[in-house]
Amino acid sequence: MPSDGLLSIGELAERAGVTVKTVRFYSDRGLLPEAGRSSGGHRRYGADALDRLRFIRSLRALDLPVPDVERVLDAEGPDAAGEAMEEAVAGRLRDVGSQLVALRWKETSLRLLRDCAAGERPERLRLLGALPAPPDTDALVRFWRRALPARLPRPVVSTVLDAVVPRPPEEPEPGQVLAFARLHALVTDPRLERPEFRPGPPLPDGAYRPVVLYEGLAEAYGLASAEVLAGRAPHDGGALDCFVAAYARARGEADTPDFRRRLVGLLALDDSPVLPRYWKLAAGLFAPDEPVLGLLHHHLSVALRLQVHGPTV
């Protein structure tokens, strides 16, 4: 050490266990202030630079980004420094959590490829290879935005999307990964551009008020969900009456036996194969206590048909 008590860049690097290049990088970023320069123009550092460099190295060892390290070091006072540290650590924890979720999806995808029969592998590879890890829900959201009536207000659309778009589980089972891959393939199928594959509107016959319909259906599905969770299928009264009333109010009609007969026919008009397939794949991606709207809609439609026409012989 020079007689002035300052450290050269090489001495500082050696004591901290880093390279000279690393010390120079932090110095150039302003994270490691110099105490001065030698007569030959070489950098010199004070004794406090060693503790500061070790602190920086500890933060970087946890992969905290350099800008976050800068904010921690630039904070004035212990309270501000502590707050900056908490924010940096919290952000890094979120990043690590996202990386772990991605790794779980990749691991499960690889297991699906390893454990399937050889004849199934090409299709699985195609499905899984098209799915990001972890998958996002952008394609599912686009699918539903195209299927929903154009006149729905944004808050209603958001409520519907929250209810119909399943969130990718953080610790997926193999069946969930495969279901999500198939669901993604379904909603991105080019055949959806063809009318016979595209899901039809909820009320194709005549004018109706979409907001009234979707708000009423939300209430009906809530009642039906409570009945299903209690082990009962929707039946006369309760959720079924609310379900029919939503359609009647949306069309500006009264809930009469004649309307119920016509509603059975209206509900049967959409013969697109997409939505039944969607709900079958999505069912296992919702939480056990989370209502699957497609299944609830099916239960209520069946209950209405049985009420109007009786059981099929």
mmCIF file with all atom_site columns, N, CA and C in Angstrom, residues 141-204:
data_model
loop_
_atom_site.group_PDB
_atom_site.id
_atom_site.type_symbol
_atom_site.label_atom_id
_atom_site.label_alt_id
_atom_site.label_comp_id
_atom_site.label_asym_id
_atom_site.label_entity_id
_atom_site.label_seq_id
_atom_site.pdbx_PDB_ins_code
_atom_site.Cartn_x
_atom_site.Cartn_y
_atom_site.Cartn_z
_atom_site.occupancy
_atom_site.B_iso_or_equiv
_atom_site.pdbx_formal_charge
_atom_site.auth_seq_id
_atom_site.auth_comp_id
_atom_site.auth_asym_id
_atom_site.auth_atom_id
_atom_site.pdbx_PDB_model_num
ATOM 1   N N  . VAL A 1 141 ? -57.227 -13.848 -24.703 1.00 0.00 ? 141 VAL A N  1
ATOM 2   C CA . VAL A 1 141 ? -57.933 -12.570 -24.575 1.00 0.00 ? 141 VAL A CA 1
ATOM 3   C C  . VAL A 1 141 ? -58.383 -12.076 -25.953 1.00 0.00 ? 141 VAL A C  1
ATOM 4   N N  . ARG A 1 142 ? -57.508 -12.187 -26.947 1.00 0.00 ? 142 ARG A N  1
ATOM 5   C CA . ARG A 1 142 ? -57.897 -11.755 -28.306 1.00 0.00 ? 142 ARG A CA 1
ATOM 6   C C  . ARG A 1 142 ? -59.072 -12.569 -28.816 1.00 0.00 ? 142 ARG A C  1
ATOM 7   N N  . PHE A 1 143 ? -59.069 -13.865 -28.540 1.00 0.00 ? 143 PHE A N  1
ATOM 8   C CA . PHE A 1 143 ? -60.166 -14.734 -28.966 1.00 0.00 ? 143 PHE A CA 1
ATOM 9   C C  . PHE A 1 143 ? -61.490 -14.239 -28.401 1.00 0.00 ? 143 PHE A C  1
ATOM 10  N N  . TRP A 1 144 ? -61.514 -13.932 -27.101 1.00 0.00 ? 144 TRP A N  1
ATOM 11  C CA . TRP A 1 144 ? -62.765 -13.522 -26.472 1.00 0.00 ? 144 TRP A CA 1
ATOM 12  C C  . TRP A 1 144 ? -63.161 -12.111 -26.864 1.00 0.00 ? 144 TRP A C  1
ATOM 13  N N  . ARG A 1 145 ? -62.208 -11.244 -27.068 1.00 0.00 ? 145 ARG A N  1
ATOM 14  C CA . ARG A 1 145 ? -62.562 -9.887  -27.495 1.00 0.00 ? 145 ARG A CA 1
ATOM 15  C C  . ARG A 1 145 ? -63.258 -9.913  -28.854 1.00 0.00 ? 145 ARG A C  1
ATOM 16  N N  . ARG A 1 146 ? -62.843 -10.833 -29.708 1.00 0.00 ? 146 ARG A N  1
ATOM 17  C CA . ARG A 1 146 ? -63.501 -10.959 -31.008 1.00 0.00 ? 146 ARG A CA 1
ATOM 18  C C  . ARG A 1 146 ? -64.892 -11.586 -30.870 1.00 0.00 ? 146 ARG A C  1
ATOM 19  N N  . ALA A 1 147 ? -65.066 -12.438 -29.877 1.00 0.00 ? 147 ALA A N  1
ATOM 20  C CA . ALA A 1 147 ? -66.344 -13.130 -29.713 1.00 0.00 ? 147 ALA A CA 1
ATOM 21  C C  . ALA A 1 147 ? -67.379 -12.269 -29.003 1.00 0.00 ? 147 ALA A C  1
ATOM 22  N N  . LEU A 1 148 ? -66.930 -11.317 -28.165 1.00 0.00 ? 148 LEU A N  1
ATOM 23  C CA . LEU A 1 148 ? -67.865 -10.501 -27.391 1.00 0.00 ? 148 LEU A CA 1
ATOM 24  C C  . LEU A 1 148 ? -68.486 -9.419  -28.266 1.00 0.00 ? 148 LEU A C  1
ATOM 25  N N  . PRO A 1 149 ? -69.698 -8.986  -27.948 1.00 0.00 ? 149 PRO A N  1
ATOM 26  C CA . PRO A 1 149 ? -70.337 -7.910  -28.711 1.00 0.00 ? 149 PRO A CA 1
ATOM 27  C C  . PRO A 1 149 ? -69.508 -6.626  -28.659 1.00 0.00 ? 149 PRO A C  1
ATOM 28  N N  . ALA A 1 150 ? -69.499 -5.916  -29.750 1.00 0.00 ? 150 ALA A N  1
ATOM 29  C CA . ALA A 1 150 ? -68.673 -4.708  -29.853 1.00 0.00 ? 150 ALA A CA 1
ATOM 30  C C  . ALA A 1 150 ? -69.167 -3.597  -28.936 1.00 0.00 ? 150 ALA A C  1
ATOM 31  N N  . ARG A 1 151 ? -70.419 -3.647  -28.521 1.00 0.00 ? 151 ARG A N  1
ATOM 32  C CA . ARG A 1 151 ? -70.983 -2.525  -27.768 1.00 0.00 ? 151 ARG A CA 1
ATOM 33  C C  . ARG A 1 151 ? -70.813 -2.652  -26.259 1.00 0.00 ? 151 ARG A C  1
ATOM 34  N N  . LEU A 1 152 ? -70.098 -3.663  -25.806 1.00 0.00 ? 152 LEU A N  1
ATOM 35  C CA . LEU A 1 152 ? -69.931 -3.833  -24.361 1.00 0.00 ? 152 LEU A CA 1
ATOM 36  C C  . LEU A 1 152 ? -68.977 -2.780  -23.806 1.00 0.00 ? 152 LEU A C  1
ATOM 37  N N  . PRO A 1 153 ? -69.341 -2.121  -22.693 1.00 0.00 ? 153 PRO A N  1
ATOM 38  C CA . PRO A 1 153 ? -68.424 -1.170  -22.055 1.00 0.00 ? 153 PRO A CA 1
ATOM 39  C C  . PRO A 1 153 ? -67.172 -1.876  -21.540 1.00 0.00 ? 153 PRO A C  1
ATOM 40  N N  . ARG A 1 154 ? -66.089 -1.127  -21.411 1.00 0.00 ? 154 ARG A N  1
ATOM 41  C CA . ARG A 1 154 ? -64.815 -1.703  -21.004 1.00 0.00 ? 154 ARG A CA 1
ATOM 42  C C  . ARG A 1 154 ? -64.883 -2.420  -19.649 1.00 0.00 ? 154 ARG A C  1
ATOM 43  N N  . PRO A 1 155 ? -65.554 -1.862  -18.613 1.00 0.00 ? 155 PRO A N  1
ATOM 44  C CA . PRO A 1 155 ? -65.607 -2.590  -17.330 1.00 0.00 ? 155 PRO A CA 1
ATOM 45  C C  . PRO A 1 155 ? -66.286 -3.953  -17.449 1.00 0.00 ? 155 PRO A C  1
ATOM 46  N N  . VAL A 1 156 ? -67.330 -4.035  -18.281 1.00 0.00 ? 156 VAL A N  1
ATOM 47  C CA . VAL A 1 156 ? -68.021 -5.314  -18.459 1.00 0.00 ? 156 VAL A CA 1
ATOM 48  C C  . VAL A 1 156 ? -67.102 -6.302  -19.183 1.00 0.00 ? 156 VAL A C  1
ATOM 49  N N  . VAL A 1 157 ? -66.385 -5.818  -20.196 1.00 0.00 ? 157 VAL A N  1
ATOM 50  C CA . VAL A 1 157 ? -65.452 -6.680  -20.923 1.00 0.00 ? 157 VAL A CA 1
ATOM 51  C C  . VAL A 1 157 ? -64.389 -7.224  -19.973 1.00 0.00 ? 157 VAL A C  1
ATOM 52  N N  . SER A 1 158 ? -63.853 -6.360  -19.116 1.00 0.00 ? 158 SER A N  1
ATOM 53  C CA . SER A 1 158 ? -62.825 -6.789  -18.166 1.00 0.00 ? 158 SER A CA 1
ATOM 54  C C  . SER A 1 158 ? -63.360 -7.855  -17.227 1.00 0.00 ? 158 SER A C  1
ATOM 55  N N  . THR A 1 159 ? -64.598 -7.677  -16.760 1.00 0.00 ? 159 THR A N  1
ATOM 56  C CA . THR A 1 159 ? -65.206 -8.660  -15.870 1.00 0.00 ? 159 THR A CA 1
ATOM 57  C C  . THR A 1 159 ? -65.376 -10.005 -16.571 1.00 0.00 ? 159 THR A C  1
ATOM 58  N N  . VAL A 1 160 ? -65.834 -9.954  -17.823 1.00 0.00 ? 160 VAL A N  1
ATOM 59  C CA . VAL A 1 160 ? -66.023 -11.196 -18.582 1.00 0.00 ? 160 VAL A CA 1
ATOM 60  C C  . VAL A 1 160 ? -64.679 -11.890 -18.813 1.00 0.00 ? 160 VAL A C  1
ATOM 61  N N  . LEU A 1 161 ? -63.670 -11.118 -19.219 1.00 0.00 ? 161 LEU A N  1
ATOM 62  C CA . LEU A 1 161 ? -62.364 -11.720 -19.490 1.00 0.00 ? 161 LEU A CA 1
ATOM 63  C C  . LEU A 1 161 ? -61.778 -12.368 -18.240 1.00 0.00 ? 161 LEU A C  1
ATOM 64  N N  . ASP A 1 162 ? -61.953 -11.733 -17.093 1.00 0.00 ? 162 ASP A N  1
ATOM 65  C CA . ASP A 1 162 ? -61.457 -12.319 -15.845 1.00 0.00 ? 162 ASP A CA 1
ATOM 66  C C  . ASP A 1 162 ? -62.115 -13.665 -15.565 1.00 0.00 ? 162 ASP A C  1
ATOM 67  N N  . ALA A 1 163 ? -63.362 -13.811 -16.021 1.00 0.00 ? 163 ALA A N  1
ATOM 68  C CA . ALA A 1 163 ? -64.113 -15.028 -15.713 1.00 0.00 ? 163 ALA A CA 1
ATOM 69  C C  . ALA A 1 163 ? -63.900 -16.146 -16.725 1.00 0.00 ? 163 ALA A C  1
ATOM 70  N N  . VAL A 1 164 ? -63.506 -15.799 -17.952 1.00 0.00 ? 164 VAL A N  1
ATOM 71  C CA . VAL A 1 164 ? -63.441 -16.832 -18.993 1.00 0.00 ? 164 VAL A CA 1
ATOM 72  C C  . VAL A 1 164 ? -62.021 -17.214 -19.404 1.00 0.00 ? 164 VAL A C  1
ATOM 73  N N  . VAL A 1 165 ? -61.034 -16.398 -19.008 1.00 0.00 ? 165 VAL A N  1
ATOM 74  C CA . VAL A 1 165 ? -59.643 -16.673 -19.387 1.00 0.00 ? 165 VAL A CA 1
ATOM 75  C C  . VAL A 1 165 ? -58.911 -17.275 -18.182 1.00 0.00 ? 165 VAL A C  1
ATOM 76  N N  . PRO A 1 166 ? -58.527 -18.548 -18.251 1.00 0.00 ? 166 PRO A N  1
ATOM 77  C CA . PRO A 1 166 ? -57.817 -19.162 -17.123 1.00 0.00 ? 166 PRO A CA 1
ATOM 78  C C  . PRO A 1 166 ? -56.389 -18.650 -17.026 1.00 0.00 ? 166 PRO A C  1
ATOM 79  N N  . ARG A 1 167 ? -55.903 -18.527 -15.797 1.00 0.00 ? 167 ARG A N  1
ATOM 80  C CA . ARG A 1 167 ? -54.524 -18.106 -15.569 1.00 0.00 ? 167 ARG A CA 1
ATOM 81  C C  . ARG A 1 167 ? -53.612 -19.325 -15.544 1.00 0.00 ? 167 ARG A C  1
ATOM 82  N N  . PRO A 1 168 ? -52.456 -19.242 -16.191 1.00 0.00 ? 168 PRO A N  1
ATOM 83  C CA . PRO A 1 168 ? -51.531 -20.381 -16.158 1.00 0.00 ? 168 PRO A CA 1
ATOM 84  C C  . PRO A 1 168 ? -51.087 -20.677 -14.738 1.00 0.00 ? 168 PRO A C  1
ATOM 85  N N  . PRO A 1 169 ? -51.227 -21.895 -14.259 1.00 0.00 ? 169 PRO A N  1
ATOM 86  C CA . PRO A 1 169 ? -50.797 -22.221 -12.889 1.00 0.00 ? 169 PRO A CA 1
ATOM 87  C C  . PRO A 1 169 ? -49.291 -22.094 -12.744 1.00 0.00 ? 169 PRO A C  1
ATOM 88  N N  . GLU A 1 170 ? -48.845 -21.696 -11.545 1.00 0.00 ? 170 GLU A N  1
ATOM 89  C CA . GLU A 1 170 ? -47.407 -21.527 -11.315 1.00 0.00 ? 170 GLU A CA 1
ATOM 90  C C  . GLU A 1 170 ? -46.694 -22.863 -11.174 1.00 0.00 ? 170 GLU A C  1
ATOM 91  N N  . GLU A 1 171 ? -47.406 -23.868 -10.699 1.00 0.00 ? 171 GLU A N  1
ATOM 92  C CA . GLU A 1 171 ? -46.818 -25.206 -10.579 1.00 0.00 ? 171 GLU A CA 1
ATOM 93  C C  . GLU A 1 171 ? -47.705 -26.179 -11.362 1.00 0.00 ? 171 GLU A C  1
ATOM 94  N N  . PRO A 1 172 ? -47.574 -26.176 -12.677 1.00 0.00 ? 172 PRO A N  1
ATOM 95  C CA . PRO A 1 172 ? -48.522 -26.922 -13.513 1.00 0.00 ? 172 PRO A CA 1
ATOM 96  C C  . PRO A 1 172 ? -48.315 -28.428 -13.464 1.00 0.00 ? 172 PRO A C  1
ATOM 97  N N  . GLU A 1 173 ? -49.422 -29.136 -13.507 1.00 0.00 ? 173 GLU A N  1
ATOM 98  C CA . GLU A 1 173 ? -49.395 -30.583 -13.710 1.00 0.00 ? 173 GLU A CA 1
ATOM 99  C C  . GLU A 1 173 ? -49.238 -30.855 -15.210 1.00 0.00 ? 173 GLU A C  1
ATOM 100 N N  . PRO A 1 174 ? -48.768 -32.038 -15.574 1.00 0.00 ? 174 PRO A N  1
ATOM 101 C CA . PRO A 1 174 ? -48.612 -32.341 -17.005 1.00 0.00 ? 174 PRO A CA 1
ATOM 102 C C  . PRO A 1 174 ? -49.900 -32.135 -17.805 1.00 0.00 ? 174 PRO A C  1
ATOM 103 N N  . GLY A 1 175 ? -51.019 -32.574 -17.233 1.00 0.00 ? 175 GLY A N  1
ATOM 104 C CA . GLY A 1 175 ? -52.284 -32.408 -17.943 1.00 0.00 ? 175 GLY A CA 1
ATOM 105 C C  . GLY A 1 175 ? -52.645 -30.956 -18.162 1.00 0.00 ? 175 GLY A C  1
ATOM 106 N N  . GLN A 1 176 ? -52.262 -30.083 -17.228 1.00 0.00 ? 176 GLN A N  1
ATOM 107 C CA . GLN A 1 176 ? -52.558 -28.660 -17.386 1.00 0.00 ? 176 GLN A CA 1
ATOM 108 C C  . GLN A 1 176 ? -51.704 -28.030 -18.477 1.00 0.00 ? 176 GLN A C  1
ATOM 109 N N  . VAL A 1 177 ? -50.442 -28.414 -18.540 1.00 0.00 ? 177 VAL A N  1
ATOM 110 C CA . VAL A 1 177 ? -49.574 -27.883 -19.594 1.00 0.00 ? 177 VAL A CA 1
ATOM 111 C C  . VAL A 1 177 ? -50.097 -28.305 -20.968 1.00 0.00 ? 177 VAL A C  1
ATOM 112 N N  . LEU A 1 178 ? -50.478 -29.566 -21.092 1.00 0.00 ? 178 LEU A N  1
ATOM 113 C CA . LEU A 1 178 ? -50.987 -30.053 -22.371 1.00 0.00 ? 178 LEU A CA 1
ATOM 114 C C  . LEU A 1 178 ? -52.311 -29.380 -22.716 1.00 0.00 ? 178 LEU A C  1
ATOM 115 N N  . ALA A 1 179 ? -53.177 -29.190 -21.712 1.00 0.00 ? 179 ALA A N  1
ATOM 116 C CA . ALA A 1 179 ? -54.454 -28.523 -21.960 1.00 0.00 ? 179 ALA A CA 1
ATOM 117 C C  . ALA A 1 179 ? -54.242 -27.083 -22.392 1.00 0.00 ? 179 ALA A C  1
ATOM 118 N N  . PHE A 1 180 ? -53.302 -26.387 -21.748 1.00 0.00 ? 180 PHE A N  1
ATOM 119 C CA . PHE A 1 180 ? -53.048 -25.002 -22.129 1.00 0.00 ? 180 PHE A CA 1
ATOM 120 C C  . PHE A 1 180 ? -52.478 -24.927 -23.538 1.00 0.00 ? 180 PHE A C  1
ATOM 121 N N  . ALA A 1 181 ? -51.613 -25.872 -23.886 1.00 0.00 ? 181 ALA A N  1
ATOM 122 C CA . ALA A 1 181 ? -51.051 -25.887 -25.238 1.00 0.00 ? 181 ALA A CA 1
ATOM 123 C C  . ALA A 1 181 ? -52.156 -26.118 -26.274 1.00 0.00 ? 181 ALA A C  1
ATOM 124 N N  . ARG A 1 182 ? -53.061 -27.038 -25.980 1.00 0.00 ? 182 ARG A N  1
ATOM 125 C CA . ARG A 1 182 ? -54.163 -27.300 -26.905 1.00 0.00 ? 182 ARG A CA 1
ATOM 126 C C  . ARG A 1 182 ? -55.135 -26.122 -26.962 1.00 0.00 ? 182 ARG A C  1
ATOM 127 N N  . LEU A 1 183 ? -55.334 -25.472 -25.830 1.00 0.00 ? 183 LEU A N  1
ATOM 128 C CA . LEU A 1 183 ? -56.203 -24.297 -25.802 1.00 0.00 ? 183 LEU A CA 1
ATOM 129 C C  . LEU A 1 183 ? -55.603 -23.173 -26.640 1.00 0.00 ? 183 LEU A C  1
ATOM 130 N N  . HIS A 1 184 ? -54.310 -22.988 -26.525 1.00 0.00 ? 184 HIS A N  1
ATOM 131 C CA . HIS A 1 184 ? -53.625 -21.968 -27.316 1.00 0.00 ? 184 HIS A CA 1
ATOM 132 C C  . HIS A 1 184 ? -53.741 -22.290 -28.814 1.00 0.00 ? 184 HIS A C  1
ATOM 133 N N  . ALA A 1 185 ? -53.575 -23.563 -29.167 1.00 0.00 ? 185 ALA A N  1
ATOM 134 C CA . ALA A 1 185 ? -53.705 -23.955 -30.571 1.00 0.00 ? 185 ALA A CA 1
ATOM 135 C C  . ALA A 1 185 ? -55.129 -23.731 -31.073 1.00 0.00 ? 185 ALA A C  1
ATOM 136 N N  . LEU A 1 186 ? -56.109 -23.977 -30.206 1.00 0.00 ? 186 LEU A N  1
ATOM 137 C CA . LEU A 1 186 ? -57.506 -23.806 -30.596 1.00 0.00 ? 186 LEU A CA 1
ATOM 138 C C  . LEU A 1 186 ? -57.821 -22.359 -30.933 1.00 0.00 ? 186 LEU A C  1
ATOM 139 N N  . VAL A 1 187 ? -57.423 -21.433 -30.055 1.00 0.00 ? 187 VAL A N  1
ATOM 140 C CA . VAL A 1 187 ? -57.811 -20.031 -30.257 1.00 0.00 ? 187 VAL A CA 1
ATOM 141 C C  . VAL A 1 187 ? -56.963 -19.334 -31.314 1.00 0.00 ? 187 VAL A C  1
ATOM 142 N N  . THR A 1 188 ? -55.876 -19.966 -31.754 1.00 0.00 ? 188 THR A N  1
ATOM 143 C CA . THR A 1 188 ? -55.052 -19.387 -32.828 1.00 0.00 ? 188 THR A CA 1
ATOM 144 C C  . THR A 1 188 ? -55.218 -20.139 -34.143 1.00 0.00 ? 188 THR A C  1
ATOM 145 N N  . ASP A 1 189 ? -56.194 -21.039 -34.193 1.00 0.00 ? 189 ASP A N  1
ATOM 146 C CA . ASP A 1 189 ? -56.442 -21.818 -35.403 1.00 0.00 ? 189 ASP A CA 1
ATOM 147 C C  . ASP A 1 189 ? -56.921 -20.891 -36.521 1.00 0.00 ? 189 ASP A C  1
ATOM 148 N N  . PRO A 1 190 ? -56.265 -20.908 -37.683 1.00 0.00 ? 190 PRO A N  1
ATOM 149 C CA . PRO A 1 190 ? -56.690 -20.038 -38.795 1.00 0.00 ? 190 PRO A CA 1
ATOM 150 C C  . PRO A 1 190 ? -58.132 -20.287 -39.234 1.00 0.00 ? 190 PRO A C  1
ATOM 151 N N  . ARG A 1 191 ? -58.664 -21.464 -38.932 1.00 0.00 ? 191 ARG A N  1
ATOM 152 C CA . ARG A 1 191 ? -60.043 -21.764 -39.355 1.00 0.00 ? 191 ARG A CA 1
ATOM 153 C C  . ARG A 1 191 ? -61.063 -20.880 -38.646 1.00 0.00 ? 191 ARG A C  1
ATOM 154 N N  . LEU A 1 192 ? -60.667 -20.196 -37.566 1.00 0.00 ? 192 LEU A N  1
ATOM 155 C CA . LEU A 1 192 ? -61.596 -19.310 -36.876 1.00 0.00 ? 192 LEU A CA 1
ATOM 156 C C  . LEU A 1 192 ? -62.039 -18.146 -37.755 1.00 0.00 ? 192 LEU A C  1
ATOM 157 N N  . GLU A 1 193 ? -61.306 -17.910 -38.829 1.00 0.00 ? 193 GLU A N  1
ATOM 158 C CA . GLU A 1 193 ? -61.722 -16.874 -39.776 1.00 0.00 ? 193 GLU A CA 1
ATOM 159 C C  . GLU A 1 193 ? -62.941 -17.306 -40.578 1.00 0.00 ? 193 GLU A C  1
ATOM 160 N N  . ARG A 1 194 ? -63.227 -18.611 -40.578 1.00 0.00 ? 194 ARG A N  1
ATOM 161 C CA . ARG A 1 194 ? -64.382 -19.111 -41.328 1.00 0.00 ? 194 ARG A CA 1
ATOM 162 C C  . ARG A 1 194 ? -65.633 -19.057 -40.459 1.00 0.00 ? 194 ARG A C  1
ATOM 163 N N  . PRO A 1 195 ? -66.770 -18.626 -41.022 1.00 0.00 ? 195 PRO A N  1
ATOM 164 C CA . PRO A 1 195 ? -67.991 -18.435 -40.232 1.00 0.00 ? 195 PRO A CA 1
ATOM 165 C C  . PRO A 1 195 ? -68.442 -19.685 -39.477 1.00 0.00 ? 195 PRO A C  1
ATOM 166 N N  . GLU A 1 196 ? -68.257 -20.863 -40.094 1.00 0.00 ? 196 GLU A N  1
ATOM 167 C CA . GLU A 1 196 ? -68.762 -22.070 -39.434 1.00 0.00 ? 196 GLU A CA 1
ATOM 168 C C  . GLU A 1 196 ? -67.955 -22.444 -38.188 1.00 0.00 ? 196 GLU A C  1
ATOM 169 N N  . PHE A 1 197 ? -66.774 -21.893 -38.034 1.00 0.00 ? 197 PHE A N  1
ATOM 170 C CA . PHE A 1 197 ? -65.965 -22.177 -36.856 1.00 0.00 ? 197 PHE A CA 1
ATOM 171 C C  . PHE A 1 197 ? -66.019 -21.044 -35.834 1.00 0.00 ? 197 PHE A C  1
ATOM 172 N N  . ARG A 1 198 ? -66.339 -19.858 -36.270 1.00 0.00 ? 198 ARG A N  1
ATOM 173 C CA . ARG A 1 198 ? -66.324 -18.710 -35.376 1.00 0.00 ? 198 ARG A CA 1
ATOM 174 C C  . ARG A 1 198 ? -67.508 -18.775 -34.415 1.00 0.00 ? 198 ARG A C  1
ATOM 175 N N  . PRO A 1 199 ? -67.283 -18.579 -33.106 1.00 0.00 ? 199 PRO A N  1
ATOM 176 C CA . PRO A 1 199 ? -68.405 -18.577 -32.150 1.00 0.00 ? 199 PRO A CA 1
ATOM 177 C C  . PRO A 1 199 ? -69.404 -17.493 -32.492 1.00 0.00 ? 199 PRO A C  1
ATOM 178 N N  . GLY A 1 200 ? -70.684 -17.835 -32.422 1.00 0.00 ? 200 GLY A N  1
ATOM 179 C CA . GLY A 1 200 ? -71.723 -16.880 -32.743 1.00 0.00 ? 200 GLY A CA 1
ATOM 180 C C  . GLY A 1 200 ? -72.076 -15.988 -31.574 1.00 0.00 ? 200 GLY A C  1
ATOM 181 N N  . PRO A 1 201 ? -72.851 -14.921 -31.811 1.00 0.00 ? 201 PRO A N  1
ATOM 182 C CA . PRO A 1 201 ? -73.276 -14.020 -30.731 1.00 0.00 ? 201 PRO A CA 1
ATOM 183 C C  . PRO A 1 201 ? -74.228 -14.741 -29.783 1.00 0.00 ? 201 PRO A C  1
ATOM 184 N N  . PRO A 1 202 ? -74.354 -14.252 -28.543 1.00 0.00 ? 202 PRO A N  1
ATOM 185 C CA . PRO A 1 202 ? -75.209 -14.943 -27.573 1.00 0.00 ? 202 PRO A CA 1
ATOM 186 C C  . PRO A 1 202 ? -76.680 -14.908 -27.933 1.00 0.00 ? 202 PRO A C  1
ATOM 187 N N  . LEU A 1 203 ? -77.110 -13.881 -28.665 1.00 0.00 ? 203 LEU A N  1
ATOM 188 C CA . LEU A 1 203 ? -78.504 -13.788 -29.114 1.00 0.00 ? 203 LEU A CA 1
ATOM 189 C C  . LEU A 1 203 ? -78.491 -13.401 -30.595 1.00 0.00 ? 203 LEU A C  1
ATOM 190 N N  . PRO A 1 204 ? -78.490 -14.376 -31.481 1.00 0.00 ? 204 PRO A N  1
ATOM 191 C CA . PRO A 1 204 ? -78.371 -14.057 -32.909 1.00 0.00 ? 204 PRO A CA 1
ATOM 192 C C  . PRO A 1 204 ? -79.633 -13.526 -33.548 1.00 0.00 ? 204 PRO A C  1
#
